[in-house]
Coordinates of C-alpha atoms in Angstrom, one line a residue:
M1 CA 0.3 -21.5 0.5
K2 CA -0.4 -20.1 -3.0
D3 CA 1.8 -17.3 -4.4
A4 CA -1.3 -15.1 -4.5
E5 CA -1.6 -15.4 -0.7
V6 CA 2.0 -15.2 0.5
Y7 CA 1.7 -11.6 1.9
Q8 CA -2.0 -11.5 2.7
T9 CA -1.4 -12.5 6.3
L10 CA 1.2 -9.8 6.7
W11 CA -1.0 -7.1 5.3
K12 CA -4.0 -8.3 7.4
K13 CA -1.8 -7.9 10.5
Y14 CA -0.9 -4.3 9.6
L15 CA -4.4 -3.4 8.3
P16 CA -5.6 -1.7 11.5
V17 CA -2.5 0.5 11.6
I18 CA -2.8 1.3 7.9
S19 CA -6.4 2.2 8.4
M20 CA -5.6 4.6 11.2
K21 CA -2.7 6.2 9.3
L22 CA -4.9 6.6 6.1
K23 CA -7.5 8.4 8.2
Q24 CA -4.7 10.6 9.6
V25 CA -3.4 11.4 6.1
V26 CA -6.9 12.5 5.0
R27 CA -7.5 14.5 8.2
N28 CA -4.1 16.3 8.3
N29 CA -3.3 16.3 4.6
E30 CA 0.2 15.1 5.5
S31 CA 2.0 11.8 4.6
A32 CA 2.1 9.1 7.3
H33 CA 4.5 6.2 7.8
V34 CA 4.2 2.7 9.0
G35 CA 7.4 1.0 10.1
M36 CA 7.5 -2.7 9.2
Y37 CA 9.9 -5.5 9.9
K38 CA 12.2 -7.0 7.2
F39 CA 12.0 -10.5 8.7
E40 CA 8.2 -10.6 8.2
F41 CA 8.7 -10.3 4.4
H42 CA 11.5 -12.9 4.4
S43 CA 9.6 -15.3 6.5
S44 CA 7.3 -16.0 3.5
G45 CA 10.0 -18.2 2.1
K46 CA 10.2 -16.3 -1.1
K47 CA 13.4 -14.4 -2.0
K48 CA 13.1 -11.5 -4.3
K49 CA 16.2 -10.3 -6.0
S50 CA 14.8 -6.8 -6.7
G51 CA 13.6 -6.4 -3.1
Y52 CA 10.2 -5.6 -1.8
Q53 CA 9.9 -1.9 -2.7
F54 CA 6.9 -0.7 -4.6
D55 CA 4.7 2.3 -5.5
L56 CA 1.0 1.7 -5.5
N57 CA -1.2 4.5 -6.9
I58 CA -4.9 4.3 -6.3
R59 CA -7.3 6.9 -7.8
N60 CA -11.0 6.7 -6.9
G61 CA -10.6 3.2 -5.7
R62 CA -8.7 1.9 -8.7
V63 CA -5.0 1.0 -9.1
I64 CA -3.7 3.3 -11.8
N65 CA -0.1 2.0 -12.1
D66 CA 1.3 -1.4 -13.2
I67 CA 1.9 -3.5 -10.1
S68 CA 1.8 -6.9 -11.9
S69 CA 5.5 -7.5 -11.2
S70 CA 5.0 -6.9 -7.4
P71 CA 3.0 -9.5 -5.6
V72 CA 3.6 -7.4 -2.4
A73 CA 1.8 -4.4 -3.8
A74 CA -0.9 -6.4 -5.6
Q75 CA -1.8 -8.2 -2.3
L76 CA -1.8 -4.9 -0.4
S77 CA -4.3 -3.4 -2.9
E78 CA -6.5 -6.5 -2.6
I79 CA -6.5 -6.4 1.2
L80 CA -7.3 -2.6 1.2
R81 CA -10.3 -3.1 -1.1
Q82 CA -11.7 -5.8 1.2
D83 CA -12.0 -3.4 4.1
P84 CA -15.2 -1.3 3.7
V85 CA -13.9 1.7 5.6
I86 CA -10.6 1.8 3.7
K87 CA -12.4 1.2 0.4
S88 CA -14.7 4.2 1.1
I89 CA -11.7 6.4 1.8
L90 CA -9.8 5.2 -1.3
N91 CA -12.9 5.8 -3.5
S92 CA -12.8 9.5 -2.6
G93 CA -9.4 10.5 -3.9
Y94 CA -5.9 9.8 -5.1
F95 CA -3.5 8.0 -2.8
N96 CA 0.0 6.7 -3.0
F97 CA 1.4 3.8 -1.0
T98 CA 5.2 3.3 -1.1
L99 CA 7.3 0.7 0.5
N100 CA 11.0 1.6 0.6
S101 CA 14.1 -0.5 1.1
D102 CA 14.0 0.2 4.9
F103 CA 10.5 -1.4 5.0
I104 CA 8.8 1.8 5.8
L105 CA 5.3 2.1 4.2
T106 CA 4.5 5.7 3.3
I107 CA 0.9 6.8 2.7
Q108 CA 0.2 10.0 0.9
Q109 CA -2.8 11.7 -0.5
K110 CA -2.1 13.3 -3.8
S111 CA -3.8 16.3 -5.2
E112 CA -5.6 15.9 -8.5
Q113 CA -3.7 17.8 -11.1
P114 CA -5.8 19.1 -13.9
Q115 CA -4.6 18.0 -17.4
I116 CA -3.2 21.0 -19.3
A117 CA -4.1 20.9 -23.0
Q118 CA -1.3 22.0 -25.2

């Protein structure tokens, strides 16, 4: 399996739950959490010294932060954009996906902050 596909199977497995939680975030304007299992990340055969944590920021359907050093985040963004329902939701706002060291994925909708000219 190519490095670019290592986590795709994992994200595809969680995609229905992520979709449901993303809709919940938009509906309730509150963050949502998806508990994941550590062994699923380790079963890929890759060991990552820095861990699997990441922040993925998507504004109007585009990733706005540098995730090039995190294949876990990069593959999540790719899988999210492949789903038409999720893609439509992500095109309508500013969202943050964070995976912490306890393997909990947090999904938040961020409010657009106007730029203040100084």
